[in-house]
Short mmCIF file of C-alpha atoms in Angstrom, two decimals:
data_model
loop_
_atom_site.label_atom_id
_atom_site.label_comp_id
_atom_site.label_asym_id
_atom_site.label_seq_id
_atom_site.Cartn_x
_atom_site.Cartn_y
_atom_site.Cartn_z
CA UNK A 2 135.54 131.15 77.77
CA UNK A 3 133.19 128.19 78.35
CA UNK A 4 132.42 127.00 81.45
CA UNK A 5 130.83 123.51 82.15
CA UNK A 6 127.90 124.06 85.22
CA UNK A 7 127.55 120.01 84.95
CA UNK A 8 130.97 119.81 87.15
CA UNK A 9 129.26 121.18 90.19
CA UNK A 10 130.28 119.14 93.48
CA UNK A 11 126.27 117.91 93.39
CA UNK A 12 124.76 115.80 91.21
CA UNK A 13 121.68 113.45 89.96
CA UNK A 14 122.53 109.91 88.25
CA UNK A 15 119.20 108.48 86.21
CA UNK A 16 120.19 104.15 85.20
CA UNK A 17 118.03 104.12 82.02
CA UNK A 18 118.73 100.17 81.85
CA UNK A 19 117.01 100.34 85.45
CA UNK A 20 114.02 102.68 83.76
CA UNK A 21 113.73 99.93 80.72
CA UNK A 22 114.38 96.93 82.96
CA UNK A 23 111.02 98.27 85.05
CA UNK A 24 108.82 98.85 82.10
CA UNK A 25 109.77 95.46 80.58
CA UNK A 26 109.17 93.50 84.11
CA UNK A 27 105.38 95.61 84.07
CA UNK A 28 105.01 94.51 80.79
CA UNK A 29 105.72 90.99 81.19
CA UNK A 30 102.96 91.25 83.87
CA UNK A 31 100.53 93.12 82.24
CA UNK A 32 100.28 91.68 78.93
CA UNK A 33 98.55 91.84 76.54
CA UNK A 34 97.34 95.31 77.80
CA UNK A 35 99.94 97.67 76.71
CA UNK A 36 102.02 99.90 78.71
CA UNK A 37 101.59 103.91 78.27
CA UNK A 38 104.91 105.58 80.26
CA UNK A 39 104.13 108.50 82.94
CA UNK A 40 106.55 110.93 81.93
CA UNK A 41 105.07 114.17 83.61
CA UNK A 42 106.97 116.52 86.06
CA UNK A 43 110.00 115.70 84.13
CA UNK A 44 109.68 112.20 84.38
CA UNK A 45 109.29 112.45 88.41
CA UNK A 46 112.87 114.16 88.18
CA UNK A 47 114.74 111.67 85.97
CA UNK A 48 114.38 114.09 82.53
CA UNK A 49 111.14 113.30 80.63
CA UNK A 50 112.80 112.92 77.24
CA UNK A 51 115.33 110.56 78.27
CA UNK A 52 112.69 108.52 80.06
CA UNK A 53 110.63 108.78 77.44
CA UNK A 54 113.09 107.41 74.86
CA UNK A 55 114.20 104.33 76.92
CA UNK A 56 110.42 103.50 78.06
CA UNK A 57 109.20 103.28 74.31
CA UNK A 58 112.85 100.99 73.57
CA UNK A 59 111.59 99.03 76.62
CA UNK A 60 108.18 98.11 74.86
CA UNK A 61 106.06 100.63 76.11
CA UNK A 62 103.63 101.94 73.29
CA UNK A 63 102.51 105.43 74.01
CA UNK A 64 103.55 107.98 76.83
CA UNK A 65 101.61 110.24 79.30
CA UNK A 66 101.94 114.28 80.64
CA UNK A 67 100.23 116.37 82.68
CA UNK A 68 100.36 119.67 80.71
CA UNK A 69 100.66 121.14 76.92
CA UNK A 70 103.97 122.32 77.49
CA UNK A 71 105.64 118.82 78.65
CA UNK A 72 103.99 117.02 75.32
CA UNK A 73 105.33 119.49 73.52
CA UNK A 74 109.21 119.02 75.11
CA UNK A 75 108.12 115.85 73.65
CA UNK A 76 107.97 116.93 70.50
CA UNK A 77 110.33 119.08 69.53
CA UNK A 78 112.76 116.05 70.72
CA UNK A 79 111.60 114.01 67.82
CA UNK A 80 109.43 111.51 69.63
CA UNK A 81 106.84 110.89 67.58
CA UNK A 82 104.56 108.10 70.36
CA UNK A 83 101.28 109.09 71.36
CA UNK A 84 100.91 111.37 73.91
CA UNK A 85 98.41 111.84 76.32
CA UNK A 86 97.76 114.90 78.19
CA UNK A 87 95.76 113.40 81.07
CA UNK A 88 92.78 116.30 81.97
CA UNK A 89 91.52 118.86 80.28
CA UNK A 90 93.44 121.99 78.99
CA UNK A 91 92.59 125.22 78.96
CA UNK A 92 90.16 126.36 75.45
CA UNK A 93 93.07 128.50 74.60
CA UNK A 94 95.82 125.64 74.31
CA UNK A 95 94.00 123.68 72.11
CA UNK A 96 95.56 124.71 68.95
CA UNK A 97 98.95 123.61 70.40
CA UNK A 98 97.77 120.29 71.76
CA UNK A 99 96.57 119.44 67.90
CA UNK A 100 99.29 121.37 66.29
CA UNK A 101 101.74 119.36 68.08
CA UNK A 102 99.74 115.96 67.16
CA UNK A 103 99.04 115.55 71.44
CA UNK A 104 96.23 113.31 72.55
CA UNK A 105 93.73 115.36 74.44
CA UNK A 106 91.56 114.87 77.49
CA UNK A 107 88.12 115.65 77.52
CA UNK A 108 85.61 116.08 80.37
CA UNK A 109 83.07 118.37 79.42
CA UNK A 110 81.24 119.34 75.90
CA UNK A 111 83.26 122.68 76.37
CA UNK A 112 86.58 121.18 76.41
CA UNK A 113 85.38 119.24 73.20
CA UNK A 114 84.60 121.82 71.39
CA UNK A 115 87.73 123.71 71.66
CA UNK A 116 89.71 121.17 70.34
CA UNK A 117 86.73 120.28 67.51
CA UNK A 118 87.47 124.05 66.32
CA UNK A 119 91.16 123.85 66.74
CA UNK A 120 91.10 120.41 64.93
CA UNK A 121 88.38 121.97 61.77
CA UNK A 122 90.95 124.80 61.11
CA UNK A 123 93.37 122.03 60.23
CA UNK A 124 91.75 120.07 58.55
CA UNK A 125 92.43 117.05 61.16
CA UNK A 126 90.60 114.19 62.97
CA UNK A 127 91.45 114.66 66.65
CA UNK A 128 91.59 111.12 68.75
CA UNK A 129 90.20 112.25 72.44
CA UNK A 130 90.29 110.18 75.96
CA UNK A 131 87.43 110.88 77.59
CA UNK A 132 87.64 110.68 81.58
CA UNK A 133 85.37 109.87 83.49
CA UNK A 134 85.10 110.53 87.27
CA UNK A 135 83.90 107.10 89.17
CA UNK A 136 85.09 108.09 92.58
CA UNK A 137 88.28 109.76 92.93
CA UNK A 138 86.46 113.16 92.68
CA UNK A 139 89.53 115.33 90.75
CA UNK A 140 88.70 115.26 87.73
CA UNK A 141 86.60 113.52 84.87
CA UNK A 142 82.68 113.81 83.76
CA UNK A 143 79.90 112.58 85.88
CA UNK A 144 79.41 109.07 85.41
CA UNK A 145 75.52 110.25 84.02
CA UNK A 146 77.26 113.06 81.67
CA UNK A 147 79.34 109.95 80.41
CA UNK A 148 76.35 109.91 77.06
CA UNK A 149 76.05 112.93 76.35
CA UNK A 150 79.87 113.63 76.43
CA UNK A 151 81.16 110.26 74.37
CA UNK A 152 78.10 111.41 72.20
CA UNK A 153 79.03 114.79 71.36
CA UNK A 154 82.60 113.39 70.92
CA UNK A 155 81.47 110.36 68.37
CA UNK A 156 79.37 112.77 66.26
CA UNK A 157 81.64 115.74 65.55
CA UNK A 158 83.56 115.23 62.27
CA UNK A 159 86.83 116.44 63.82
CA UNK A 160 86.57 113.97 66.81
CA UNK A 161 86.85 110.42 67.63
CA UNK A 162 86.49 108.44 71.03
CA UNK A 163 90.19 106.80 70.98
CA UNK A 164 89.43 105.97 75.16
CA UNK A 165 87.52 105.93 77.89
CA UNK A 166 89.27 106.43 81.37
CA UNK A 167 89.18 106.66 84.71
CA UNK A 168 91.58 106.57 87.73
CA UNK A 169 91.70 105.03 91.21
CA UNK A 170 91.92 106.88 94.40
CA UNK A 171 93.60 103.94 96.66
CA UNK A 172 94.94 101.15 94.30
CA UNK A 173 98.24 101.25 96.25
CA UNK A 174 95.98 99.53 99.35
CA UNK A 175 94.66 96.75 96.84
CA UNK A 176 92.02 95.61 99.38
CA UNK A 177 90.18 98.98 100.02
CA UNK A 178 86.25 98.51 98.83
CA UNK A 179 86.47 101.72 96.87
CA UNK A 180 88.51 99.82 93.84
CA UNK A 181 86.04 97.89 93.55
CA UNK A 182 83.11 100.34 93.19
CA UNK A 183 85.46 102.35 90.95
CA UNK A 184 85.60 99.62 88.94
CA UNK A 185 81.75 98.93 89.01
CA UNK A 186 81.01 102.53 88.08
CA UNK A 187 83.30 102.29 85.31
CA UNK A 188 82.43 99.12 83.45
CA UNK A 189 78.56 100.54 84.24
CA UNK A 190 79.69 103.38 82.22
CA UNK A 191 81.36 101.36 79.35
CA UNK A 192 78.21 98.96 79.38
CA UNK A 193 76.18 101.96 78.99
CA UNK A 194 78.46 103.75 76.07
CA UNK A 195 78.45 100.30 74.41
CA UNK A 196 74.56 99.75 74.37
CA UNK A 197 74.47 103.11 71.82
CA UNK A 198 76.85 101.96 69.93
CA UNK A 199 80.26 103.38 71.22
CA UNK A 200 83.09 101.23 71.41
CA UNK A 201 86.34 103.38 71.82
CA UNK A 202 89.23 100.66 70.85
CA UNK A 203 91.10 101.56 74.10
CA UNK A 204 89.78 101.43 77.50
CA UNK A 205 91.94 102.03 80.96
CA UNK A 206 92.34 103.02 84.35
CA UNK A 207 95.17 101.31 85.64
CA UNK A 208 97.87 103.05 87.29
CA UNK A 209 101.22 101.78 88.58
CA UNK A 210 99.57 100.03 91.64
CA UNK A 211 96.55 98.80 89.93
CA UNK A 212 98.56 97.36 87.27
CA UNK A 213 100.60 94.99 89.78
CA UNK A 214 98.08 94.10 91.80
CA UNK A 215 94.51 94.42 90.32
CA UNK A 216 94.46 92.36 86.94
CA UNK A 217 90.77 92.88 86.07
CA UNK A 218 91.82 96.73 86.50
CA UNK A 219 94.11 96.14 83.00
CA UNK A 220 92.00 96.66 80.43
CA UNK A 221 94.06 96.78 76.87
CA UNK A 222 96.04 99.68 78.63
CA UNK A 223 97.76 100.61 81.66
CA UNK A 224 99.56 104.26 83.20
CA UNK A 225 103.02 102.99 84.17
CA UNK A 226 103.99 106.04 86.80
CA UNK A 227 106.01 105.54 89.53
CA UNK A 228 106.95 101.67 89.37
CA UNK A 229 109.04 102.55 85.79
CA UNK A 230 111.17 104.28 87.97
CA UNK A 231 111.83 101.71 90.54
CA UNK A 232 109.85 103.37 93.35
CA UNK A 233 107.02 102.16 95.48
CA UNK A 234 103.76 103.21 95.07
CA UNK A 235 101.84 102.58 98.56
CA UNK A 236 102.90 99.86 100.90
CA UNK A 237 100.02 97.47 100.00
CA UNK A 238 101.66 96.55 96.85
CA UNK A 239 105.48 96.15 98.38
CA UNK A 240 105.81 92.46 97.63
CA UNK A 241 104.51 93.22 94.35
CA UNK A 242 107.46 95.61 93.58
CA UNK A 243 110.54 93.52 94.03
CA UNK A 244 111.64 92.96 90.60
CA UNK A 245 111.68 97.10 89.97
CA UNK A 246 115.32 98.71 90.51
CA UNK A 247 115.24 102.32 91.79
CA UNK A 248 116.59 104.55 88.52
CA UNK A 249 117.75 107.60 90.66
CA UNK A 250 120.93 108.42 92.75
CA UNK A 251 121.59 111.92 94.10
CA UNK A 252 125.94 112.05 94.63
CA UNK A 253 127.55 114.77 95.62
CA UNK A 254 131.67 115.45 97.03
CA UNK A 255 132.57 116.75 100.37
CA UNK A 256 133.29 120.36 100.00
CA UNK A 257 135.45 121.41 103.37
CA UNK A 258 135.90 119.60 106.42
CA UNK A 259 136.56 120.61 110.70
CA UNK A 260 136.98 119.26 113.32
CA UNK A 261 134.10 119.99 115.92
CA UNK A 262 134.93 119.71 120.03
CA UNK A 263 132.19 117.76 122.03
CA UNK A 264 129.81 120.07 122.90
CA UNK A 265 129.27 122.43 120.50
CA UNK A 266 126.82 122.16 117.29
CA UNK A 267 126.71 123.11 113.66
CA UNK A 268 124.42 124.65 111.53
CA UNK A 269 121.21 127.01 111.92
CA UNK A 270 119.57 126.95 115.18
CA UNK A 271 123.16 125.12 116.83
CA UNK A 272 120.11 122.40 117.58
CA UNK A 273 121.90 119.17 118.51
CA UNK A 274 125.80 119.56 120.33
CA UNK A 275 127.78 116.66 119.57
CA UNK A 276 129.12 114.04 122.26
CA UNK A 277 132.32 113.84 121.17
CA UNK A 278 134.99 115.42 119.32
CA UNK A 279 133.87 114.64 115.43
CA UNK A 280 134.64 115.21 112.12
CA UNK A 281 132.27 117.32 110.23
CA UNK A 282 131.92 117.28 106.12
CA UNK A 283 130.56 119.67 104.40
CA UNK A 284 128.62 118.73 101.19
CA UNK A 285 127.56 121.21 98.81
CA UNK A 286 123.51 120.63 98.36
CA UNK A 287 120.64 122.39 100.57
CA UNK A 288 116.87 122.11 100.36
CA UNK A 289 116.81 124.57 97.39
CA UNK A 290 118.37 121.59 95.73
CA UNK A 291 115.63 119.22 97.05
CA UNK A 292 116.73 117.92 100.29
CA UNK A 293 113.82 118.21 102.23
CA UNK A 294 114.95 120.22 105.58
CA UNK A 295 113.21 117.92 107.96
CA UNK A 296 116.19 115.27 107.03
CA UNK A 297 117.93 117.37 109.51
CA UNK A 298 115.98 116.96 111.85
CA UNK A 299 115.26 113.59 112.23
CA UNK A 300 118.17 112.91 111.54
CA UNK A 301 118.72 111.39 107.88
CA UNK A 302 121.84 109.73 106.79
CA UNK A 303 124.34 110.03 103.45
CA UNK A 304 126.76 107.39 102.90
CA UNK A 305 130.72 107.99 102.78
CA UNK A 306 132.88 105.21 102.07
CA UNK A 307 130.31 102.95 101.96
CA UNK A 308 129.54 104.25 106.10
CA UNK A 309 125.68 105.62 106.68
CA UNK A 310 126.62 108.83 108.61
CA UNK A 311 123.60 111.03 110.20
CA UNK A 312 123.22 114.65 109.15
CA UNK A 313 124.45 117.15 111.58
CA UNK A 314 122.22 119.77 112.47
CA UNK A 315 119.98 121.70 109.80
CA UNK A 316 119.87 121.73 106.23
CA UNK A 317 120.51 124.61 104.62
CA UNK A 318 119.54 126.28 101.51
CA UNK A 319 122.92 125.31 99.29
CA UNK A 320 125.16 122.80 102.18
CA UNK A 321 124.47 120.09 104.51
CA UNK A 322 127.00 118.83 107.55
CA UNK A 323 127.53 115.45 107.76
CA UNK A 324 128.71 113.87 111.18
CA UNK A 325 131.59 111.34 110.13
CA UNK A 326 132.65 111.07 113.89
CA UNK A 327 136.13 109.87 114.44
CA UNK A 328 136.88 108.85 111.29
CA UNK A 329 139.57 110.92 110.14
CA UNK A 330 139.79 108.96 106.74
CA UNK A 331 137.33 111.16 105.22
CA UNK A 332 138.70 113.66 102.47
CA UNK A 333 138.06 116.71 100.79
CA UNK A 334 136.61 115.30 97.32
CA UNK A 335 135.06 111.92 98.44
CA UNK A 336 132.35 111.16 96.88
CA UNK A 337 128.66 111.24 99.14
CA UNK A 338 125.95 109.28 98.14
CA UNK A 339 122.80 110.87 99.43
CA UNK A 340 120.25 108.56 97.50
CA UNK A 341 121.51 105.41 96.19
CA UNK A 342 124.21 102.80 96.94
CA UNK A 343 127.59 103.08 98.22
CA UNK A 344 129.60 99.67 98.71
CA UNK A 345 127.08 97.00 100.47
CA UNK A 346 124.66 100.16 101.49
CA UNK A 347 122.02 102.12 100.27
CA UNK A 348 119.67 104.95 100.90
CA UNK A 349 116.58 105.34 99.03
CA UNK A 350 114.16 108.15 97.88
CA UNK A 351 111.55 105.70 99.86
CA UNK A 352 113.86 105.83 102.67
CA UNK A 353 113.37 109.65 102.86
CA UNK A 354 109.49 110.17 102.00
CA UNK A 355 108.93 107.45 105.25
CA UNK A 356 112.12 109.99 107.60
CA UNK A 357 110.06 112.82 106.72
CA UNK A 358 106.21 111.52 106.04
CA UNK A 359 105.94 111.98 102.59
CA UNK A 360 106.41 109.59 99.46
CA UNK A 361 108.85 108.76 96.96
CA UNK A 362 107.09 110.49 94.30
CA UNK A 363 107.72 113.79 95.99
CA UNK A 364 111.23 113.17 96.86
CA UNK A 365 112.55 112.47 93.27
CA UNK A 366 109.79 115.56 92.04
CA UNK A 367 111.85 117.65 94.21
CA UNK A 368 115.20 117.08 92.92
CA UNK A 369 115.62 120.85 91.50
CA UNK A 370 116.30 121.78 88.01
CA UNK A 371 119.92 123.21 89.86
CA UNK A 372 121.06 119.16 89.82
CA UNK A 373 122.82 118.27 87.13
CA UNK A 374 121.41 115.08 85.72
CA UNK A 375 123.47 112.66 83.91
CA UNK A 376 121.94 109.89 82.10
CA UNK A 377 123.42 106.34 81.86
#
């Protein structure tokens, strides 16, 4: 016999119209650079195929991973869009990154080399993005190595210089000085490639922030991350993200349900007694399944029947307790919204990065692989 996990109690809703509503809107802005979709860690939690497929529907022209192994999930699902792996992999994964057709990083003569060898013993031309490292200081050749590298790159039979990148440190605070010395240090670079004759037919460094709020950042291509899926990426760029609609809910149903006597407390620790006789829900979803355990803490809310209601007490590994007071309306089976909207209110994933001093990013990262998504 069969049995279907999906109809756990706990769940994750991802609104691909919301995912290709967001790239269109950033597209409509940036044009005519083009749009490459940030679909690493799993899309940020919202499944990287699925993303993937309804960014590229939504007009974006190539895609973007971290790692080997989330191109090639890529892959074997058919899509056949560039794809960027954005540093440099390891010598040893080289044959997969050209065996699966990926578009590697390169910032060293090293990491060009192994995929020049990997590329020879196919018989291929390998198109490389070269990085370059103009302040941000993670990773990405020295802005004097630039040369030598795009050099070395241009002249091997086996490689060409698709790119030249670079990334920004603080484009989410639009005004800070250091985007505009990143950007110095980078057209400096490109000036420099250019006077020997190198002309790679991309050029970007644009991520979601920069895009929105730094046009001479563009270039012919910009890194949509975090704004495809409706999220914001620094508070300096707020009013530029009001068009973008939020593509994740987390849902779950109350599980059991007691009545508590003023006084006591729930949970781990019996932290904080409540003042009154109150209902208390059970809902089937702990930190192992991403809520972070300082919600309990502060306290966060869920909504139930369209009602924010606080968290009682700690979160636990698989259950949190919701405080629903006096209302004795609530049921066994209603349906809790702990990100998302619920009649007239909403909770976001932005709403729980600023509870617990994080940001969105890592919210939605940490929705675990134990949520059922469903995609819509």
């Amino acid at each position: 016999m069969s049995v279907d996990f999906s109809q756990r109690w706990a769940w994750a809703e991802v609104d691909l119209g919301a995912v290709r509503h967001n790239v269109a809107h950033v597209a409509s802005i940036v044009a005519p650079a083009q749009v490459w979709a940030v679909v690493k860690a799993n899309a940020y939690g919202h499944g990287s195929v699925q993303v993937a497929q309804a960014a590229l529907e939504a007009g974006a022209t190539g895609l973007c991973v971290a790692v080997v192994d989330e191109g090639v999930v890529l892959r074997r699902a058919g899509i056949m869009a560039p794809v960027l792996v954005m540093s440099e992999q390891p010598a040893d994964t080289a044959p997969f990154l050209v065996g699966y057709g990926l578009t590697p990083t390169v910032t060293t003569t090293m990491g060009a080399a192994a995929i020049a060898s990997a590329a020879q013993a196919t018989g291929r031309e390998v198109p490389v993005h070269v990085k370059v490292d103009t302040g941000m200081h993670r990773v990405g050749a020295q802005p004097a190595e630039m040369l030598s590298l795009a050099r070395y790159v241009a002249g091997h039979p086996s490689l060409s210089v698709e790119a030249v990148y670079t990334h920004f440190a603080v484009a989410d605070q639009p005004a800070h000085p250091a985007n505009e010395r990143q950007l110095s240090v980078f057209r400096a670079v490109l000036d420099e490639l250019s006077s020997h004759g190198i002309n790679p037919p991309l050029v970007h460094a644009a991520n979601s922030a920069a895009a929105l709020a730094n046009p001479a950042a563009r270039f012919g291509l910009v890194r949509l991350g975090i704004a495809m899926y409706g999220l914001l990426p620094g508070e300096g760029v707020r009013d530029l993200c009001a068009g973008l609609r939020p593509a994740m809910s987390l849902k779950a149903r109350v599980s059991a349900l007691r009545w508590v006597p003023a006084g006591d407390a729930v949970s781990y620790g019996l932290r904080r007694p409540v003042e009154k006789e109150s209902l208390i829900a059970t809902v089937p979803l702990g930190y192992a399944d991403g809520v972070p355990r300082r919600l309990g803490d502060v306290p966060g809310h869920v909504l139930i029947g369209g009602v924010p209601r606080p968290i009682a007490g700690t979160v636990t590994m698989d259950q949190i307790m919701v405080d629903c007071g006096a209302d004795s309306s609530v049921s066994v089976g209603d349906e809790v919204v702990l990100i998302g909207a619920q009649g007239d209110a909403t909770v976001g994933a932005d709403d729980w990065a600023a509870l617990t001093g994080t940001i969105g990013y890592e919210i939605t990262c940490g929705i675990s692989a134990r949520i059922h998504r469903r995609w819509a």
